[in-house]
CSV table of C-alpha atoms (C1' of nucleotides) in Angstrom, one decimal:
chain,number,residue,atom,x,y,z
A,1,UNK,CA,-43.2,55.2,1.5
A,2,UNK,CA,-46.2,53.5,2.8
A,3,UNK,CA,-44.8,50.7,4.9
A,4,UNK,CA,-41.4,50.2,6.4
A,5,UNK,CA,-39.7,46.9,7.1
A,6,UNK,CA,-40.7,47.3,10.7
A,7,UNK,CA,-44.4,47.8,9.8
A,8,UNK,CA,-44.3,44.7,7.6
A,9,UNK,CA,-42.8,42.6,10.4
A,10,UNK,CA,-45.3,43.7,12.9
A,11,UNK,CA,-48.3,42.9,10.7
A,12,UNK,CA,-46.7,39.6,9.5
A,13,UNK,CA,-46.4,38.4,13.1
A,14,UNK,CA,-50.0,39.2,13.9
A,15,UNK,CA,-51.3,37.7,10.6
A,16,UNK,CA,-49.3,34.5,10.9
A,17,UNK,CA,-50.3,34.0,14.5
A,18,UNK,CA,-53.9,34.1,13.2
A,19,UNK,CA,-53.3,32.1,10.0
A,20,UNK,CA,-50.0,30.2,10.1
A,21,UNK,CA,-50.3,29.0,6.6
A,22,UNK,CA,-51.0,32.4,4.9
A,23,UNK,CA,-49.2,32.8,1.6
A,24,UNK,CA,-46.7,35.5,0.9
A,25,UNK,CA,-49.4,37.2,-1.2
A,26,UNK,CA,-51.8,37.2,1.8
A,27,UNK,CA,-49.1,38.5,4.2
A,28,UNK,CA,-48.2,41.3,1.7
A,29,UNK,CA,-51.9,42.2,1.4
A,30,UNK,CA,-52.3,42.3,5.2
A,31,UNK,CA,-49.2,44.6,5.4
A,32,UNK,CA,-50.6,46.9,2.7
A,33,UNK,CA,-47.7,46.3,0.2
A,34,UNK,CA,-47.3,44.3,-3.0
A,35,UNK,CA,-45.8,40.9,-3.1
A,36,UNK,CA,-42.8,42.4,-5.0
A,37,UNK,CA,-42.2,44.8,-2.2
A,38,UNK,CA,-42.4,42.1,0.4
A,39,UNK,CA,-39.9,40.1,-1.6
A,40,UNK,CA,-37.6,43.2,-1.7
A,41,UNK,CA,-37.5,43.2,2.1
A,42,UNK,CA,-37.3,39.4,2.4
A,43,UNK,CA,-35.9,37.4,-0.4
A,44,UNK,CA,-37.7,34.2,0.6
A,45,UNK,CA,-40.5,33.1,2.8
A,46,UNK,CA,-38.0,31.2,4.9
A,47,UNK,CA,-36.1,34.4,5.4
A,48,UNK,CA,-39.2,36.2,6.6
A,49,UNK,CA,-40.1,33.4,9.0
A,50,UNK,CA,-36.6,33.3,10.4
A,51,UNK,CA,-36.8,37.1,11.0
A,52,UNK,CA,-40.1,36.8,12.8
A,53,UNK,CA,-38.9,33.9,14.9
A,54,UNK,CA,-35.7,35.8,15.8
A,55,UNK,CA,-37.7,38.9,16.8
A,56,UNK,CA,-40.1,36.7,18.8
A,57,UNK,CA,-37.1,35.2,20.6
A,58,UNK,CA,-35.6,38.7,21.3
A,59,UNK,CA,-39.0,39.9,22.6
A,60,UNK,CA,-39.2,36.9,24.9
A,61,UNK,CA,-35.6,37.6,26.1
A,62,UNK,CA,-36.7,41.2,26.8
A,63,UNK,CA,-39.6,39.9,28.8
A,64,UNK,CA,-37.2,38.1,31.0
A,65,UNK,CA,-35.0,41.2,31.3
A,66,UNK,CA,-38.1,43.4,32.2
A,67,UNK,CA,-39.0,41.2,35.1
A,68,UNK,CA,-35.5,40.7,36.2
A,69,UNK,CA,-35.5,37.0,35.8
A,70,UNK,CA,-31.7,36.5,35.7
A,71,UNK,CA,-31.2,38.5,38.9
A,72,UNK,CA,-34.0,36.6,40.6
A,73,UNK,CA,-32.4,33.3,39.7
A,74,UNK,CA,-29.1,34.4,41.0
A,75,UNK,CA,-30.3,36.0,44.2
A,76,UNK,CA,-31.6,34.2,47.2
A,77,UNK,CA,-35.1,35.7,47.0
A,78,UNK,CA,-37.6,35.0,49.7
A,79,UNK,CA,-41.1,33.6,48.8
A,80,UNK,CA,-42.6,37.1,48.4
A,81,UNK,CA,-39.8,38.1,46.0
A,82,UNK,CA,-40.2,35.0,43.9
A,83,UNK,CA,-44.0,35.4,43.9
A,84,UNK,CA,-43.6,39.0,42.6
A,85,UNK,CA,-41.2,38.0,39.8
A,86,UNK,CA,-43.5,35.1,38.8
A,87,UNK,CA,-46.6,37.3,38.8
A,88,UNK,CA,-44.8,39.9,36.6
A,89,UNK,CA,-43.5,37.2,34.2
A,90,UNK,CA,-46.9,35.8,33.7
A,91,UNK,CA,-48.5,39.2,33.3
A,92,UNK,CA,-46.0,40.4,30.8
A,93,UNK,CA,-46.1,37.1,28.9
A,94,UNK,CA,-49.8,37.4,28.6
A,95,UNK,CA,-49.6,41.0,27.4
A,96,UNK,CA,-47.1,40.0,24.7
A,97,UNK,CA,-48.7,36.7,23.7
A,98,UNK,CA,-49.8,38.2,20.4
A,99,UNK,CA,-46.2,39.1,19.4
A,100,UNK,CA,-44.3,36.1,20.5
A,101,UNK,CA,-46.3,33.6,22.4
A,102,UNK,CA,-47.4,31.6,19.4
A,103,UNK,CA,-44.7,32.5,16.9
A,104,UNK,CA,-42.4,30.3,19.0
A,105,UNK,CA,-44.0,27.1,17.9
A,106,UNK,CA,-42.2,24.3,16.1
A,107,UNK,CA,-43.2,25.3,12.7
A,108,UNK,CA,-41.4,28.7,12.9
A,109,UNK,CA,-38.2,27.6,14.5
A,110,UNK,CA,-38.3,24.5,12.4
A,111,UNK,CA,-34.9,23.1,12.5
A,112,UNK,CA,-32.9,26.3,12.8
A,113,UNK,CA,-30.4,25.3,15.4
A,114,UNK,CA,-29.7,28.8,16.8
A,115,UNK,CA,-33.4,29.5,17.2
A,116,UNK,CA,-34.1,26.1,18.9
A,117,UNK,CA,-31.1,26.7,21.2
A,118,UNK,CA,-32.2,30.2,22.1
A,119,UNK,CA,-35.8,29.0,22.8
A,120,UNK,CA,-34.5,26.2,24.9
A,121,UNK,CA,-32.3,28.6,27.0
A,122,UNK,CA,-35.2,30.9,27.6
A,123,UNK,CA,-37.6,28.1,28.5
A,124,UNK,CA,-35.0,26.6,30.9
A,125,UNK,CA,-34.8,29.9,32.7
A,126,UNK,CA,-38.6,29.9,33.2
A,127,UNK,CA,-38.5,26.3,34.4
A,128,UNK,CA,-35.8,27.3,36.9
A,129,UNK,CA,-38.1,30.0,38.2
A,130,UNK,CA,-40.9,27.5,38.6
A,131,UNK,CA,-38.7,25.1,40.4
A,132,UNK,CA,-37.5,27.9,42.7
A,133,UNK,CA,-41.1,28.9,43.4
A,134,UNK,CA,-41.8,25.3,44.3
A,135,UNK,CA,-38.9,25.2,46.7
A,136,UNK,CA,-40.0,28.4,48.3
A,137,UNK,CA,-43.6,27.2,48.7
A,138,UNK,CA,-45.0,29.6,46.3
A,139,UNK,CA,-46.1,26.8,44.0
A,140,UNK,CA,-47.0,23.3,45.0
A,141,UNK,CA,-44.0,20.9,44.8
A,142,UNK,CA,-45.7,17.8,43.4
A,143,UNK,CA,-46.0,19.0,39.7
A,144,UNK,CA,-43.0,18.7,37.5
A,145,UNK,CA,-41.7,22.2,36.7
A,146,UNK,CA,-41.6,21.3,33.0
A,147,UNK,CA,-45.4,20.6,33.2
A,148,UNK,CA,-45.9,24.1,34.7
A,149,UNK,CA,-44.0,25.6,31.7
A,150,UNK,CA,-46.3,23.7,29.3
A,151,UNK,CA,-49.3,24.6,31.4
A,152,UNK,CA,-48.5,28.3,30.9
A,153,UNK,CA,-48.4,27.7,27.2
A,154,UNK,CA,-51.7,25.8,27.3
A,155,UNK,CA,-53.2,28.7,29.3
A,156,UNK,CA,-52.1,31.1,26.6
A,157,UNK,CA,-53.7,28.9,24.0
A,158,UNK,CA,-56.9,29.1,26.1
A,159,UNK,CA,-56.6,32.9,26.2
A,160,UNK,CA,-56.2,33.0,22.4
A,161,UNK,CA,-59.2,30.9,21.9
A,162,UNK,CA,-61.3,33.0,24.3
A,163,UNK,CA,-60.2,36.2,22.6
A,164,UNK,CA,-60.9,34.8,19.1
A,165,UNK,CA,-64.4,33.7,20.0
A,166,UNK,CA,-65.2,36.6,22.3
A,167,UNK,CA,-65.8,34.2,25.1
A,168,UNK,CA,-64.3,36.3,27.8
A,169,UNK,CA,-64.1,40.1,28.2
A,170,UNK,CA,-60.6,41.1,27.2
A,171,UNK,CA,-60.1,43.2,30.4
A,172,UNK,CA,-61.0,40.1,32.5
A,173,UNK,CA,-58.3,37.9,30.9
A,174,UNK,CA,-55.3,38.9,33.0
A,175,UNK,CA,-57.2,38.1,36.3
A,176,UNK,CA,-58.7,34.9,34.9
A,177,UNK,CA,-55.3,33.8,33.5
A,178,UNK,CA,-53.4,34.3,36.7
A,179,UNK,CA,-56.2,33.0,38.9
A,180,UNK,CA,-56.7,29.8,36.9
A,181,UNK,CA,-52.9,29.3,36.9
A,182,UNK,CA,-52.7,29.5,40.7
A,183,UNK,CA,-56.1,28.2,41.8
A,184,UNK,CA,-57.5,26.0,39.0
A,185,UNK,CA,-61.3,25.7,38.8
A,186,UNK,CA,-62.3,24.9,42.3
B,1,UNK,CA,-54.2,-6.4,1.5
B,2,UNK,CA,-51.8,-4.5,3.6
B,3,UNK,CA,-54.0,-1.7,4.9
B,4,UNK,CA,-57.7,-1.1,5.0
B,5,UNK,CA,-59.4,2.2,4.8
B,6,UNK,CA,-59.8,2.1,8.6
B,7,UNK,CA,-56.1,1.5,9.1
B,8,UNK,CA,-55.3,4.5,6.8
B,9,UNK,CA,-57.7,6.7,8.7
B,10,UNK,CA,-56.2,5.8,12.1
B,11,UNK,CA,-52.7,6.5,11.0
B,12,UNK,CA,-53.7,9.7,9.2
B,13,UNK,CA,-55.3,11.1,12.3
B,14,UNK,CA,-52.2,10.4,14.4
B,15,UNK,CA,-49.9,11.7,11.7
B,16,UNK,CA,-51.8,14.9,11.0
B,17,UNK,CA,-52.1,15.7,14.8
B,18,UNK,CA,-48.3,15.6,14.8
B,19,UNK,CA,-47.7,17.3,11.5
B,20,UNK,CA,-50.8,19.1,10.3
B,21,UNK,CA,-49.2,20.2,7.1
B,22,UNK,CA,-48.0,16.8,6.0
B,23,UNK,CA,-48.4,16.1,2.3
B,24,UNK,CA,-50.5,13.3,0.9
B,25,UNK,CA,-47.3,11.5,0.0
B,26,UNK,CA,-46.2,11.8,3.7
B,27,UNK,CA,-49.5,10.5,5.0
B,28,UNK,CA,-49.4,7.6,2.5
B,29,UNK,CA,-45.9,6.7,3.6
B,30,UNK,CA,-46.9,6.9,7.3
B,31,UNK,CA,-49.9,4.6,6.5
B,32,UNK,CA,-47.7,2.1,4.7
B,33,UNK,CA,-49.4,2.5,1.3
B,34,UNK,CA,-48.6,4.3,-1.9
B,35,UNK,CA,-50.0,7.7,-2.8
B,36,UNK,CA,-52.0,6.1,-5.5
B,37,UNK,CA,-53.7,3.8,-3.0
B,38,UNK,CA,-54.4,6.7,-0.7
B,39,UNK,CA,-56.0,8.5,-3.6
B,40,UNK,CA,-58.1,5.4,-4.4
B,41,UNK,CA,-59.6,5.6,-0.9
B,42,UNK,CA,-59.9,9.4,-0.8
B,43,UNK,CA,-60.2,11.2,-4.1
B,44,UNK,CA,-58.9,14.5,-2.7
B,45,UNK,CA,-57.0,15.8,0.3
B,46,UNK,CA,-60.1,17.7,1.3
B,47,UNK,CA,-62.1,14.5,1.2
B,48,UNK,CA,-59.6,12.8,3.5
B,49,UNK,CA,-59.6,15.8,5.9
B,50,UNK,CA,-63.4,15.9,5.9
B,51,UNK,CA,-63.5,12.2,6.8
B,52,UNK,CA,-61.0,12.6,9.6
B,53,UNK,CA,-62.9,15.6,11.0
B,54,UNK,CA,-66.2,13.7,10.8
B,55,UNK,CA,-64.7,10.7,12.7
B,56,UNK,CA,-63.2,13.0,15.3
B,57,UNK,CA,-66.7,14.5,15.7
B,58,UNK,CA,-68.3,11.1,16.1
B,59,UNK,CA,-65.6,10.0,18.6
B,60,UNK,CA,-66.2,13.2,20.6
B,61,UNK,CA,-70.0,12.5,20.6
B,62,UNK,CA,-69.3,8.9,21.7
B,63,UNK,CA,-67.2,10.3,24.6
B,64,UNK,CA,-70.3,12.2,25.7
B,65,UNK,CA,-72.4,9.1,25.4
B,66,UNK,CA,-69.9,7.0,27.4
B,67,UNK,CA,-70.0,9.4,30.3
B,68,UNK,CA,-73.8,9.9,30.1
B,69,UNK,CA,-73.6,13.6,29.5
B,70,UNK,CA,-77.1,14.0,28.0
B,71,UNK,CA,-78.7,12.2,30.9
B,72,UNK,CA,-76.6,14.2,33.4
B,73,UNK,CA,-77.8,17.5,31.8
B,74,UNK,CA,-81.5,16.3,31.9
B,75,UNK,CA,-81.4,14.9,35.4
B,76,UNK,CA,-81.3,16.9,38.6
B,77,UNK,CA,-78.0,15.5,39.8
B,78,UNK,CA,-76.5,16.4,43.1
B,79,UNK,CA,-73.0,17.7,43.4
B,80,UNK,CA,-71.5,14.3,43.8
B,81,UNK,CA,-73.2,13.1,40.6
B,82,UNK,CA,-72.1,16.1,38.6
B,83,UNK,CA,-68.5,15.7,39.9
B,84,UNK,CA,-68.5,12.1,38.8
B,85,UNK,CA,-69.7,12.9,35.3
B,86,UNK,CA,-67.2,15.8,35.1
B,87,UNK,CA,-64.3,13.6,36.2
B,88,UNK,CA,-65.3,10.9,33.7
B,89,UNK,CA,-65.6,13.4,30.9
B,90,UNK,CA,-62.2,14.9,31.6
B,91,UNK,CA,-60.5,11.4,31.9
B,92,UNK,CA,-62.0,10.0,28.8
B,93,UNK,CA,-61.3,13.2,26.9
B,94,UNK,CA,-57.7,12.9,27.9
B,95,UNK,CA,-57.5,9.3,26.9
B,96,UNK,CA,-58.9,10.1,23.4
B,97,UNK,CA,-57.0,13.4,22.9
B,98,UNK,CA,-54.8,11.7,20.3
B,99,UNK,CA,-57.8,10.7,18.2
B,100,UNK,CA,-60.0,13.8,18.3
B,101,UNK,CA,-58.7,16.4,20.7
B,102,UNK,CA,-56.6,18.2,18.1
B,103,UNK,CA,-58.3,17.2,14.9
B,104,UNK,CA,-61.1,19.5,15.9
B,105,UNK,CA,-59.2,22.6,15.2
B,106,UNK,CA,-60.2,25.3,12.7
B,107,UNK,CA,-58.0,24.1,10.0
B,108,UNK,CA,-59.8,20.7,9.8
B,109,UNK,CA,-63.4,21.8,10.1
B,110,UNK,CA,-62.5,24.8,7.9
B,111,UNK,CA,-65.7,26.2,6.7
B,112,UNK,CA,-67.7,22.9,6.5
B,113,UNK,CA,-71.0,24.1,8.0
B,114,UNK,CA,-72.1,20.7,9.2
B,115,UNK,CA,-68.9,20.0,11.0
B,116,UNK,CA,-68.8,23.5,12.6
B,117,UNK,CA,-72.4,23.0,13.7
B,118,UNK,CA,-71.7,19.6,15.2
B,119,UNK,CA,-68.6,20.8,17.0
B,120,UNK,CA,-70.6,23.8,18.4
B,121,UNK,CA,-73.3,21.5,19.6
B,122,UNK,CA,-70.9,19.2,21.4
B,123,UNK,CA,-69.0,22.1,22.9
B,124,UNK,CA,-72.3,23.7,24.1
B,125,UNK,CA,-73.1,20.5,26.0
B,126,UNK,CA,-69.7,20.6,27.7
B,127,UNK,CA,-70.2,24.2,28.6
B,128,UNK,CA,-73.7,23.4,30.1
B,129,UNK,CA,-72.0,20.8,32.3
B,130,UNK,CA,-69.4,23.3,33.5
B,131,UNK,CA,-72.2,25.7,34.3
B,132,UNK,CA,-74.2,23.1,36.2
B,133,UNK,CA,-71.0,22.2,38.1
B,134,UNK,CA,-70.6,25.8,39.0
B,135,UNK,CA,-74.2,26.1,40.3
B,136,UNK,CA,-73.7,22.9,42.3
B,137,UNK,CA,-70.6,24.2,43.9
B,138,UNK,CA,-68.4,21.6,42.2
B,139,UNK,CA,-66.5,24.3,40.3
B,140,UNK,CA,-66.0,27.9,41.4
B,141,UNK,CA,-68.7,30.2,40.0
B,142,UNK,CA,-66.6,33.2,39.1
B,143,UNK,CA,-65.0,31.8,35.9
B,144,UNK,CA,-67.0,32.0,32.7
B,145,UNK,CA,-68.0,28.5,31.7
B,146,UNK,CA,-66.7,29.2,28.2
B,147,UNK,CA,-63.3,30.0,29.7
B,148,UNK,CA,-63.4,26.6,31.4
B,149,UNK,CA,-64.1,24.9,28.1
B,150,UNK,CA,-61.1,26.7,26.5
B,151,UNK,CA,-59.0,25.9,29.6
B,152,UNK,CA,-59.7,22.2,29.0
B,153,UNK,CA,-58.4,22.6,25.5
B,154,UNK,CA,-55.4,24.5,26.7
B,155,UNK,CA,-54.6,21.8,29.2
B,156,UNK,CA,-54.8,19.2,26.4
B,157,UNK,CA,-52.3,21.2,24.5
B,158,UNK,CA,-50.0,21.2,27.6
B,159,UNK,CA,-50.4,17.5,27.8
B,160,UNK,CA,-49.5,17.1,24.1
B,161,UNK,CA,-46.4,19.2,24.5
B,162,UNK,CA,-45.4,17.3,27.6
B,163,UNK,CA,-45.8,14.0,25.8
B,164,UNK,CA,-43.9,15.2,22.7
B,165,UNK,CA,-41.0,16.3,24.8
B,166,UNK,CA,-41.1,13.5,27.3
B,167,UNK,CA,-41.4,16.2,30.1
B,168,UNK,CA,-43.8,14.1,32.2
B,169,UNK,CA,-44.2,10.4,32.7
B,170,UNK,CA,-47.2,9.3,30.6
B,171,UNK,CA,-48.7,7.4,33.5
B,172,UNK,CA,-48.7,10.6,35.6
B,173,UNK,CA,-50.6,12.7,33.0
B,174,UNK,CA,-54.2,11.8,34.0
B,175,UNK,CA,-53.5,12.7,37.7
B,176,UNK,CA,-51.6,15.9,36.7
B,177,UNK,CA,-54.2,16.9,34.2
B,178,UNK,CA,-57.2,16.5,36.5
B,179,UNK,CA,-55.3,18.0,39.5
B,180,UNK,CA,-54.1,21.0,37.6
B,181,UNK,CA,-57.6,21.6,36.2
B,182,UNK,CA,-59.2,21.6,39.7
B,183,UNK,CA,-56.4,23.0,41.9
B,184,UNK,CA,-54.1,25.0,39.7
B,185,UNK,CA,-50.4,25.3,40.7
B,186,UNK,CA,-50.8,26.3,44.4
C,1,DA,C1',-52.0,-23.3,-11.4
C,2,DC,C1',-55.2,-20.0,-12.9
C,3,DT,C1',-58.1,-16.0,-12.5
C,4,DA,C1',-59.5,-11.8,-10.4
C,5,DT,C1',-58.5,-8.0,-7.7
C,6,DT,C1',-55.6,-4.7,-5.6
C,7,DT,C1',-51.5,-2.2,-5.3
C,8,DG,C1',-47.1,0.3,-6.3
C,9,DA,C1',-44.5,2.9,-9.3
C,10,DG,C1',-44.0,6.5,-12.0
C,11,DA,C1',-45.4,9.5,-15.7
C,12,DC,C1',-48.1,13.3,-16.8
C,13,DA,C1',-51.2,17.3,-16.2
C,14,DT,C1',-52.9,20.7,-13.2
C,15,DT,C1',-52.8,23.9,-9.5
C,16,DA,C1',-50.9,26.9,-6.2
C,17,DA,C1',-47.3,29.3,-4.3
C,18,DT,C1',-42.8,31.2,-4.6
C,19,DG,C1',-39.0,33.7,-6.7
C,20,DT,C1',-37.4,36.8,-10.3
C,21,DC,C1',-37.6,40.5,-13.4
C,22,DG,C1',-38.7,44.7,-16.2
C,23,DC,C1',-41.0,48.8,-16.5
C,24,DA,C1',-44.4,52.5,-15.7
C,25,DA,C1',-46.2,55.0,-11.9
C,26,DA,C1',-45.9,57.1,-7.6
C,27,DC,C1',-43.3,59.3,-4.2
C,28,DA,C1',-39.5,61.9,-2.1
C,29,DA,C1',-35.8,65.1,-2.2
C,30,DG,C1',-33.6,69.1,-3.9
D,1,DC,C1',-39.8,71.2,-12.2
D,2,DT,C1',-36.2,67.7,-12.3
D,3,DT,C1',-33.9,63.8,-10.6
D,4,DG,C1',-33.5,59.8,-7.8
D,5,DT,C1',-35.7,56.2,-5.3
D,6,DT,C1',-39.3,53.1,-4.2
D,7,DT,C1',-43.3,50.7,-5.3
D,8,DG,C1',-47.1,48.1,-7.8
D,9,DC,C1',-48.2,45.4,-11.4
D,10,DG,C1',-48.0,41.6,-13.9
D,11,DA,C1',-45.4,38.4,-16.7
D,12,DC,C1',-42.6,34.5,-16.5
D,13,DA,C1',-39.9,30.6,-14.6
D,14,DT,C1',-39.5,27.4,-10.9
D,15,DT,C1',-40.9,24.4,-7.3
D,16,DA,C1',-44.0,21.6,-4.7
D,17,DA,C1',-48.1,19.3,-4.1
D,18,DT,C1',-52.1,17.3,-5.9
D,19,DG,C1',-54.9,14.6,-9.0
D,20,DT,C1',-55.2,11.2,-12.8
D,21,DC,C1',-53.8,7.5,-15.3
D,22,DT,C1',-51.6,3.1,-17.1
D,23,DC,C1',-49.4,-1.1,-16.5
D,24,DA,C1',-46.6,-4.5,-14.3
D,25,DA,C1',-46.3,-6.7,-10.0
D,26,DA,C1',-48.2,-8.5,-5.9
D,27,DT,C1',-51.8,-10.5,-3.5
D,28,DA,C1',-56.1,-13.1,-2.8
D,29,DG,C1',-59.4,-16.5,-3.9
D,30,DT,C1',-60.7,-20.8,-6.0
DNA sequence: ACTATTTGAGACATTAATGTCGCAAACAAG
DNA sequence: CTTGTTTGCGACATTAATGTCTCAAATAGT
């Protein structure tokens, strides 16, 4: 057995992040299986995309668990504690941006109510963290927390572009990503 | 005559920025003409997309002309002069992001050598400005200028997301965009 | 009112992608 | 070596989008 369902999923996520409109034939080729085999695992393209979006959502939820986001939101953390959780969230999010950062765009959750709801829940938690960071003085208070959430997404897009074009050394990206988020360009 | 070629182009740019995979039928409907009329103006979908990308490129070049980018790169401007050109460039780019900011993605220039070349030329000029700003002390010098270029793109993505979701008041966006670019979130 | 031009509607052909299926080949297990 | 399972291949049907075409209707100009 050359490729398991898990192998196929992993390759499909990577490939669709790079080429969102790739055909089933192209995805199968990238995964090293035939189109028939891909169809044996996923009856339709919509089923495959749903699976990928679900997994991306789960991975995003795991990111939140890994950094202890729920606990941080419940506890009365001081500024240093919030800063640490925020740093960890940003770092882990960057590390996993290939797996789930871009799969969670509109065209993958497209109209699936449970996926949209789950994504919204996860985003609201991050926004709550940004708001708490603002109250604690970790982040400036004059930017809407929802803007900060979109900013993180925009920075991930900038990271992806930089990696695609080889504009920045990969090992420098975490420092540059965090530094730009906090300090901007001046 | 309900719609001219110019009207169709303007609507098509807006619509495709919002839904890049929209069919010719959908674009025609958005433009208020029939699919047959759209095909009378543009023989193929590829021809339409080429036209839109060309116009986006021209609009981008006009942005550079409007802020006097070429002159600024030739002259020995002081820090205040560079700052002014940079501010203008960012402001005008934001204003026109609907017309050309997102049309200039890979899937529109897709493999057209002249469009790719033109886009690269324009981007190189912006990168030269960022580098000059770093030498002049207007921007911090420890970020690769190509990262700054991708950062601007990422910020425009954040702006688009914020507008789409109504996360930020439209009239606040220029200030937030510039402020986040320069100062980050702290 | 008449003429010329443009457009919308829809039919039809083509293309591309998807979905389904059967069967030989390859692989795995005993 | 045999049996069972899985896969690749390619044919075929279906679907969706595109491209082309004709003609009646609408619009514009005189």
